[in-house]
PDB file of C-alpha atoms in Angstrom:
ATOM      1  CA  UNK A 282     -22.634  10.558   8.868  1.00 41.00           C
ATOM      2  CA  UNK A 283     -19.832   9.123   6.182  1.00 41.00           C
ATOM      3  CA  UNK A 284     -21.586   7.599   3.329  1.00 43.00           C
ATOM      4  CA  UNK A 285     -19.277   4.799   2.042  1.00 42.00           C
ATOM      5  CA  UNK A 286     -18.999   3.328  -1.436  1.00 46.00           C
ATOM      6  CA  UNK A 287     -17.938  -0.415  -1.781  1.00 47.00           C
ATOM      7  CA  UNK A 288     -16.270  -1.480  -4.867  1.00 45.00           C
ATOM      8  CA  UNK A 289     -17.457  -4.494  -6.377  1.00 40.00           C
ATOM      9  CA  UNK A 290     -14.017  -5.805  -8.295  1.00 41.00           C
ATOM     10  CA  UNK A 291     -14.048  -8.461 -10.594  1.00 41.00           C
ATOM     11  CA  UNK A 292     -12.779 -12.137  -9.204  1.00 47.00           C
ATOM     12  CA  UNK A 293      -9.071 -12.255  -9.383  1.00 58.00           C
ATOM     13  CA  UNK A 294      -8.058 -15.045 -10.802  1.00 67.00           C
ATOM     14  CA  UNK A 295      -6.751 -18.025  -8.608  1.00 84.00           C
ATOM     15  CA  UNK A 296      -3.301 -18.345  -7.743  1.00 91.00           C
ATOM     16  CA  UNK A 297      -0.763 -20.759  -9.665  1.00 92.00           C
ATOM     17  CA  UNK A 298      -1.067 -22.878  -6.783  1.00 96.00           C
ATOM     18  CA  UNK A 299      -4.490 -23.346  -6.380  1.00 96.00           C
ATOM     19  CA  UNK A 300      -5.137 -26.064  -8.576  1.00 96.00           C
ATOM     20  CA  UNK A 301      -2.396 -27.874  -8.574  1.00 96.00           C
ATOM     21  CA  UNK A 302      -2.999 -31.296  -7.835  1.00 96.00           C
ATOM     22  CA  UNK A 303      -2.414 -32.220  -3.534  1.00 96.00           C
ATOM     23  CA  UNK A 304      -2.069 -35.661  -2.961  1.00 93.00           C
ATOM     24  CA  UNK A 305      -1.278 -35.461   0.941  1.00 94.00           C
ATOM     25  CA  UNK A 306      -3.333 -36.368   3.785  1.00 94.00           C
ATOM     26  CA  UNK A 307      -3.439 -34.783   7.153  1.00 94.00           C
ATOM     27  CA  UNK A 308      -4.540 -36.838  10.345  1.00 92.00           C
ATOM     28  CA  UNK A 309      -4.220 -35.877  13.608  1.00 91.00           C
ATOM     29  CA  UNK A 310      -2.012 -33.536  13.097  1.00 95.00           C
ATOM     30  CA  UNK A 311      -0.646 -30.290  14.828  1.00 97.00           C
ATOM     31  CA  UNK A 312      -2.149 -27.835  12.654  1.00 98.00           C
ATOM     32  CA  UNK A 313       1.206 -25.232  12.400  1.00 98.00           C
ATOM     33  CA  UNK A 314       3.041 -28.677  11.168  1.00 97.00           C
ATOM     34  CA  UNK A 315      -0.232 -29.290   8.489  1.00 97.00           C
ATOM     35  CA  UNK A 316       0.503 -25.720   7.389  1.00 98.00           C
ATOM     36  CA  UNK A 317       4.158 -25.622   7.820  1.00 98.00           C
ATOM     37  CA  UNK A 318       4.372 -29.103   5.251  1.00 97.00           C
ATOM     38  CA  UNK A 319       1.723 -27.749   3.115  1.00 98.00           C
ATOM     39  CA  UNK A 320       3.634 -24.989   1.813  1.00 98.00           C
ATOM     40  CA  UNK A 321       7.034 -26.583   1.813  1.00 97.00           C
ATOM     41  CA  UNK A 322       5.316 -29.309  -0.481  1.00 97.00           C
ATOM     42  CA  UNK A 323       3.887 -26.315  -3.049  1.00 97.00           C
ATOM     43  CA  UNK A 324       7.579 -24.278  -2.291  1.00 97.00           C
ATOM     44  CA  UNK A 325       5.209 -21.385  -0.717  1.00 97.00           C
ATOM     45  CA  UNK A 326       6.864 -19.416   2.090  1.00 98.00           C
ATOM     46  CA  UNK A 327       3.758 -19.884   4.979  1.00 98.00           C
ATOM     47  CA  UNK A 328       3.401 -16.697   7.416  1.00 98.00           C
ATOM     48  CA  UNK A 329       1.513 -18.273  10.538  1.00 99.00           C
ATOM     49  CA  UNK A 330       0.480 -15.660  13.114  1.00 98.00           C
ATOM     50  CA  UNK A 331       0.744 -16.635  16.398  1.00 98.00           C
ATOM     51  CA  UNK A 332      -3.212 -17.462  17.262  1.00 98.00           C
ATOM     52  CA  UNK A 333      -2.469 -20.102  14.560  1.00 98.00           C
ATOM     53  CA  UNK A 334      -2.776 -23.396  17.248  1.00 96.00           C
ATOM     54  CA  UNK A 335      -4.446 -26.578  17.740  1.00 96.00           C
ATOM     55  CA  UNK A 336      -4.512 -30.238  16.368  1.00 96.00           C
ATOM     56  CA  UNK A 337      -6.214 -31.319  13.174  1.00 95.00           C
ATOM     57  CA  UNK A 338      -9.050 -33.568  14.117  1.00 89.00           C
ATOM     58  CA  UNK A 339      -9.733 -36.241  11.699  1.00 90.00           C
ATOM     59  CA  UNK A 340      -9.130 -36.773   7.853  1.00 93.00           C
ATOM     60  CA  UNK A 341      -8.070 -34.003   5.378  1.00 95.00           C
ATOM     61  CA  UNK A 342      -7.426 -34.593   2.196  1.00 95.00           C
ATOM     62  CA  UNK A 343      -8.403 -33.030  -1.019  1.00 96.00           C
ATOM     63  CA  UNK A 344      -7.334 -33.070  -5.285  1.00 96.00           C
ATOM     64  CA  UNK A 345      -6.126 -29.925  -5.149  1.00 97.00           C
ATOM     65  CA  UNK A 346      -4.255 -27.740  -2.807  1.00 98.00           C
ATOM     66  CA  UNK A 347      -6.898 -25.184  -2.909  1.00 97.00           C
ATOM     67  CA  UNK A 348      -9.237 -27.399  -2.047  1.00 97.00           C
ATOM     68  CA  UNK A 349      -6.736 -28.695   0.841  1.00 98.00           C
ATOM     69  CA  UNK A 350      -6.401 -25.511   2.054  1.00 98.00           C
ATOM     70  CA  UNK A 351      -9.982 -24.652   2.600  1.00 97.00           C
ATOM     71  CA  UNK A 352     -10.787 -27.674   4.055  1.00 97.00           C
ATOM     72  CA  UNK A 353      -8.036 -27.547   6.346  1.00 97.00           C
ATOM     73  CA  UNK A 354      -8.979 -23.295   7.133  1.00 98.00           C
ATOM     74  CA  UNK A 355     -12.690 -24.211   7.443  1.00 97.00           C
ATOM     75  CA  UNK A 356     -12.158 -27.172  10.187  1.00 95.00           C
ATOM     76  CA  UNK A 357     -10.054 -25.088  12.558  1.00 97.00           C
ATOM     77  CA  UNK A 358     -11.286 -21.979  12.563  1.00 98.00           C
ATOM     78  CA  UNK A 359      -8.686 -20.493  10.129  1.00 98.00           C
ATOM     79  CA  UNK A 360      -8.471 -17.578   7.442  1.00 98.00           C
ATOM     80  CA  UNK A 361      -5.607 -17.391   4.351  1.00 98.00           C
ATOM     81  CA  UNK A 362      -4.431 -14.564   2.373  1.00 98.00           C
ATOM     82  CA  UNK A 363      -1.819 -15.189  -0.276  1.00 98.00           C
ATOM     83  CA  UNK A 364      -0.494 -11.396  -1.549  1.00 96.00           C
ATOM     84  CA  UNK A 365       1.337 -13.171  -4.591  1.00 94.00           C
ATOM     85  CA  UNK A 366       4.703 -14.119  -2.647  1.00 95.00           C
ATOM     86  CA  UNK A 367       3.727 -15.297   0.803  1.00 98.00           C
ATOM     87  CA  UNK A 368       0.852 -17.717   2.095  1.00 98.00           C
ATOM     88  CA  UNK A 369      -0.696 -15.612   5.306  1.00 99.00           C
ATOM     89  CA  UNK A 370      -2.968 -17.972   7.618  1.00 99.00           C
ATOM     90  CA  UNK A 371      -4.305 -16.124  10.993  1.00 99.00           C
ATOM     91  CA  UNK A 372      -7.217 -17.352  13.031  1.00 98.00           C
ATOM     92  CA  UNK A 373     -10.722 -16.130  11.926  1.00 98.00           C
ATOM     93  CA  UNK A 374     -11.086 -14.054  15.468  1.00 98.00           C
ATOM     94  CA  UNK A 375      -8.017 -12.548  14.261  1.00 98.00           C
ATOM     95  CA  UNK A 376     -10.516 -10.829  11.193  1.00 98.00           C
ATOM     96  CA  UNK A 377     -11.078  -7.261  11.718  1.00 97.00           C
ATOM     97  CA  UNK A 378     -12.016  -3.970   9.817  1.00 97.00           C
ATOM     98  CA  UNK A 379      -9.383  -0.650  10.055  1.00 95.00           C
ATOM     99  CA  UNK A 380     -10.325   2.587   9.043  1.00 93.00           C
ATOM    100  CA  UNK A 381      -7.337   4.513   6.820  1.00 92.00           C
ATOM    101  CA  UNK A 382      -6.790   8.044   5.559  1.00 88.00           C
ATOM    102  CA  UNK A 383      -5.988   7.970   2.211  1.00 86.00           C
ATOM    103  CA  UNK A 384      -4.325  11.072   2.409  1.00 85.00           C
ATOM    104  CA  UNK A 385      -4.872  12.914  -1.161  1.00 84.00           C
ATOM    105  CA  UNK A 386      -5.639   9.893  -3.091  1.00 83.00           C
ATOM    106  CA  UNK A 387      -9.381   8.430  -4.162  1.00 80.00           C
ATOM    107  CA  UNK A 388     -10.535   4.699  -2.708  1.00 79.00           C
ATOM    108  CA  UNK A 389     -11.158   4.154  -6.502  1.00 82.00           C
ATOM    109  CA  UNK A 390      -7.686   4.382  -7.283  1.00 85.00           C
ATOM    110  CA  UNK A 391      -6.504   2.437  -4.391  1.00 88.00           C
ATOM    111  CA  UNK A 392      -9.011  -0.413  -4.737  1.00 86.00           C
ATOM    112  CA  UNK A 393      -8.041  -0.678  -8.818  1.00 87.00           C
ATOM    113  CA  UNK A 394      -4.306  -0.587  -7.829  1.00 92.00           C
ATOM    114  CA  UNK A 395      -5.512  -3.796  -5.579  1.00 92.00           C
ATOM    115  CA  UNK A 396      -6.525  -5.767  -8.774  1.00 90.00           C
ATOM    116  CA  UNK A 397      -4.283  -4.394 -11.211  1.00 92.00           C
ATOM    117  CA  UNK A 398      -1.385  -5.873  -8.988  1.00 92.00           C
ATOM    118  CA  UNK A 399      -3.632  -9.210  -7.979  1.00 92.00           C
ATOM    119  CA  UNK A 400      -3.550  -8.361  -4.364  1.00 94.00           C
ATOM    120  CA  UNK A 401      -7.624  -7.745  -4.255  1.00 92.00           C
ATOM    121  CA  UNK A 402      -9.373 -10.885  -2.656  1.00 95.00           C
ATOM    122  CA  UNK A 403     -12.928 -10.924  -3.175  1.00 92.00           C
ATOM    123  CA  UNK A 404     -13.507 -12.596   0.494  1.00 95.00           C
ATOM    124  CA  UNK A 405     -12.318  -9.363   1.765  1.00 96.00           C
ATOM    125  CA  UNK A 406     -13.938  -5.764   1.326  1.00 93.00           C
ATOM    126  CA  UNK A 407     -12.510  -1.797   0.301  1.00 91.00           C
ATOM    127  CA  UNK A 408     -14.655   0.418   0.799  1.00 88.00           C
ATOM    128  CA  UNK A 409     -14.271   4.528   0.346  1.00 82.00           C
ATOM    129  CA  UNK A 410     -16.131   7.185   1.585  1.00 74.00           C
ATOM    130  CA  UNK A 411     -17.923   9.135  -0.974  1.00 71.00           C
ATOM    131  CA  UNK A 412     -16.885  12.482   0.699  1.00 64.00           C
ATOM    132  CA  UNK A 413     -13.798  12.013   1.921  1.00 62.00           C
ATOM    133  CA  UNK A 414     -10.501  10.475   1.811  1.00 79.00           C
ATOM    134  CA  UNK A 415     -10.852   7.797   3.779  1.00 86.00           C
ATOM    135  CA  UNK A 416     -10.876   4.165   3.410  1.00 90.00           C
ATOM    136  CA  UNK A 417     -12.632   0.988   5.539  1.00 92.00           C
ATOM    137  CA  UNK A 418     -10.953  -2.647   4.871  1.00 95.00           C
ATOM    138  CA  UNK A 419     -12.058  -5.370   6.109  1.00 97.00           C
ATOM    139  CA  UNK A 420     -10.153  -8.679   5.906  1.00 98.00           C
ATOM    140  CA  UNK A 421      -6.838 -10.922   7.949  1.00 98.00           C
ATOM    141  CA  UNK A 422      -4.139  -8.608   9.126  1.00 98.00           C
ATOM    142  CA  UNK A 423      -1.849  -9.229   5.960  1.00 98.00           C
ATOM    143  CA  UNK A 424      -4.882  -7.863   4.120  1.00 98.00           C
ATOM    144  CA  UNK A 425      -4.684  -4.508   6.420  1.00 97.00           C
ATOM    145  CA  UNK A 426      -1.311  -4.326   6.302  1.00 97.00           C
ATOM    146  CA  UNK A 427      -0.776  -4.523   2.298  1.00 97.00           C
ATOM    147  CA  UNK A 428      -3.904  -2.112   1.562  1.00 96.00           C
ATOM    148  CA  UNK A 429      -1.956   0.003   4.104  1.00 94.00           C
ATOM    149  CA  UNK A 430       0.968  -0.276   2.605  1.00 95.00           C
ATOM    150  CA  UNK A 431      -0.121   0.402  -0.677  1.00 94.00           C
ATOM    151  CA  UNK A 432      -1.934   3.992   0.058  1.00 92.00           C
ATOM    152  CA  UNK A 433       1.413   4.853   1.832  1.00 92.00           C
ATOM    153  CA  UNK A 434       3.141   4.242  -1.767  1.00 91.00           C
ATOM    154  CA  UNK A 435       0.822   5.577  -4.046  1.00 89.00           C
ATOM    155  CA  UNK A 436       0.827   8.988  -2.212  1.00 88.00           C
ATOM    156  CA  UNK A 437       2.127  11.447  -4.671  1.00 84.00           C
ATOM    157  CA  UNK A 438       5.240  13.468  -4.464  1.00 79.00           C
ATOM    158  CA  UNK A 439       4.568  16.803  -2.480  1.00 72.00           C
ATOM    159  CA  UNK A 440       4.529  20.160  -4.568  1.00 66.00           C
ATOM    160  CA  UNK A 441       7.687  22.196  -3.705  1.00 65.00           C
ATOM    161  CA  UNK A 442       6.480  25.603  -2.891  1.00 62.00           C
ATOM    162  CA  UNK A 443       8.585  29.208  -1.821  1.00 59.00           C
ATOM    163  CA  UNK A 444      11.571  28.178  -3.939  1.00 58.00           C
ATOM    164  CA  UNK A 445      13.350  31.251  -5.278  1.00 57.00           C
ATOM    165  CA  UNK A 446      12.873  31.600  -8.848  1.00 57.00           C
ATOM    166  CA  UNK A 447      16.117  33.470  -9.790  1.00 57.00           C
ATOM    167  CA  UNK A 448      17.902  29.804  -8.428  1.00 52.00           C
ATOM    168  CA  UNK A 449      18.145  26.945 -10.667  1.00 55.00           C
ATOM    169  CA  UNK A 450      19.806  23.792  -9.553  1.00 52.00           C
ATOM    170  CA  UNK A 451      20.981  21.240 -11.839  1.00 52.00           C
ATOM    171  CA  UNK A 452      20.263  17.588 -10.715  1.00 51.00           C
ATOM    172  CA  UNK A 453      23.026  15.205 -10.631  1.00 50.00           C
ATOM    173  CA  UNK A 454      25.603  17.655 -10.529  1.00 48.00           C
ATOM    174  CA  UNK A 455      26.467  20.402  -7.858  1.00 48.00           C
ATOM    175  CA  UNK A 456      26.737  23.781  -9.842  1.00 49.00           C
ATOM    176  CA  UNK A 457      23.608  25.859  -8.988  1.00 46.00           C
ATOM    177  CA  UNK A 458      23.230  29.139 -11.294  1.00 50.00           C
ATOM    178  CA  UNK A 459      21.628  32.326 -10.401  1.00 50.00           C
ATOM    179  CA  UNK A 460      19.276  33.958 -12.734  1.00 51.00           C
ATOM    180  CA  UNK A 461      18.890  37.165 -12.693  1.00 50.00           C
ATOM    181  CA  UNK A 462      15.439  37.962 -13.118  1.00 51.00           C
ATOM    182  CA  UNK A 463      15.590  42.089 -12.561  1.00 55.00           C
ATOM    183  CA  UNK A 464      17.235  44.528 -10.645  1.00 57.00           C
ATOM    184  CA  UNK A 465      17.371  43.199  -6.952  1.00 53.00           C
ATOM    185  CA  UNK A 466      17.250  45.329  -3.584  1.00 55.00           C
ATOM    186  CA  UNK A 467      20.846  45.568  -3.760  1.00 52.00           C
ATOM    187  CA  UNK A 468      20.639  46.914  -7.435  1.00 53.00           C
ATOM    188  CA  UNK A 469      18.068  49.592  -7.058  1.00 56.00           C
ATOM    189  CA  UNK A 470      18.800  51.182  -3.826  1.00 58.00           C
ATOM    190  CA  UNK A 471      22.652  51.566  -5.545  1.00 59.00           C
ATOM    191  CA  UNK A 472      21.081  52.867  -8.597  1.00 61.00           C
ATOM    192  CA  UNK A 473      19.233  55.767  -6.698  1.00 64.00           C
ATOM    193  CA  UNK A 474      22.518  56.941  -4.724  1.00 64.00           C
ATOM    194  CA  UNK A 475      23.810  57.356  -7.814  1.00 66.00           C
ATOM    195  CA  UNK A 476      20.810  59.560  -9.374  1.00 63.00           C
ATOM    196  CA  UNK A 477      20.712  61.504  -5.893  1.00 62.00           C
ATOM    197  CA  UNK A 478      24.319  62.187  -6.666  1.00 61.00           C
ATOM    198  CA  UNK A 479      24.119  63.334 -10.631  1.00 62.00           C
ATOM    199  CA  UNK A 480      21.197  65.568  -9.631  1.00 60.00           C
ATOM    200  CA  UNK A 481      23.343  66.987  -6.869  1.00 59.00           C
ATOM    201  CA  UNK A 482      26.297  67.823  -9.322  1.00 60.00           C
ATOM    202  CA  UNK A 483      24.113  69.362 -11.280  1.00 57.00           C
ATOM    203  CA  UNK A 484      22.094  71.452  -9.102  1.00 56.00           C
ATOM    204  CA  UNK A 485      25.233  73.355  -8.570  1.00 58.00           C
ATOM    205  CA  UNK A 486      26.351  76.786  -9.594  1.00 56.00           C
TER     206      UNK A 486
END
C-alpha cells in the first residue's frame, strides 16, 4: 500500500477579478452565452469545455463577479479554475483525480511551485506519496493538465555520462580541443616497438 501525504497550502489569494464590482444580471439565459459575456465584460479569455450546456434558470445576479461566478457555477452544475491568464469552466461530472509520476522530483516541491506561481486552488487537492515519486491531483481538467505540465518542466536536466575526458568542447563556438591526458594506445604500443628495437641493436655482437 502507497501511503500519501496531502499538503495543506495556505489560501492563495483571490484573483484581481474577483472582487471587482458585477453589475449584470443573467435571466434565462443560455449558460455558454452567461459565461461567454461574463468574461468579455471582466476582459478574461473564458475556456468552456464542451459538457459546458444548458439554460440559466431564473435570476443571477451578484456585487461582485466572484460572487457572480459562483452563483452562476453552483446553479448549473458547474466548476471554474482560473490558472492566472485564462478562466476554465467544465461541468462538475467532468471532476476527476489522475495519478502522475513525478519522475525524480518530490510532491513537496511540486505542490510549493503551485503556490509560489498562484496556480494552487485550495478547492482542489496534491497529494504525494511518502515513498515514492508519485503524485494524486484531484481537481477540473485545467487543474490536471497545469500540475501536469508543471512536473514535466521542473524535471531537471539529465547528467551527461561516458563523455571522453581528453575532449573539451567549447559552447557557442565550433572548435573542440583534445586534451591529452597520457600516453594513449596508439602512444604506448609505438613506444615499445621502439624499446624492442634498441634492445635488439644492442644485443648484438
Amino acid at each position: 500500500m502507497i501511503a500519501f501525504a496531502g499538503f495543506a497550502a495556505p489560501a492563495n489569494a483571490a484573483p484581481a477579478w474577483f472582487n471587482s464590482p458585477y453589475n449584470y444580471v443573467v435571466l434565462d439565459q443560455d449558460v455558454r452565452v452567461a459565461l461567454t459575456e461574463f468574461g468579455r465584460n471582466l476582459g478574461l479569455p473564458v475556456v468552456l469545455s464542451d459538457a459546458v450546456n444548458g439554460r440559466v434558470r431564473g435570476r443571477i445576479e451578484a456585487r461582485t463577479a466572484g460572487d457572480f461566478m459562483e452563483r452562476l457555477a453552483g446553479a448549473n452544475g458547474l466548476t471554474w479554475y482560473f490558472d492566472g491568464s485564462v478562466l476554465h469552466v467544465s461541468a462538475d461530472k467532468e471532476f476527476v483525480t489522475r495519478v502522475l509520476d513525478a519522475g525524480r522530483l518530490r510532491g513537496e516541491a511540486v505542490a510549493s511551485e503551485m503556490r509560489e506561481l498562484g496556480l494552487a486552488d485550495e478547492r482542489f487537492s496534491l497529494r504525494a506519496a511518502r515513498n515514492g515519486n508519485v503524485i494524486t491531483v484531484s481537481g477540473p481538467p485545467a487543474y490536471i493538465n497545469v500540475v501536469g505540465q508543471l512536473v514535466e518542466r521542473m524535471q531537471p536536466e539529465p547528467v551527461v555520462s561516458g563523455d571522453d575526458p581528453r575532449v573539451r568542447v567549447f559552447r557557442g563556438g565550433v572548435m573542440t580541443e583534445v586534451v591529452s591526458t597520457g600516453p594513449t594506445e596508439a602512444d604506448q604500443s609505438g613506444s615499445d616497438r621502439e624499446n624492442a628495437a634498441r634492445k635488439a641493436r644492442a644485443a648484438r655482437p
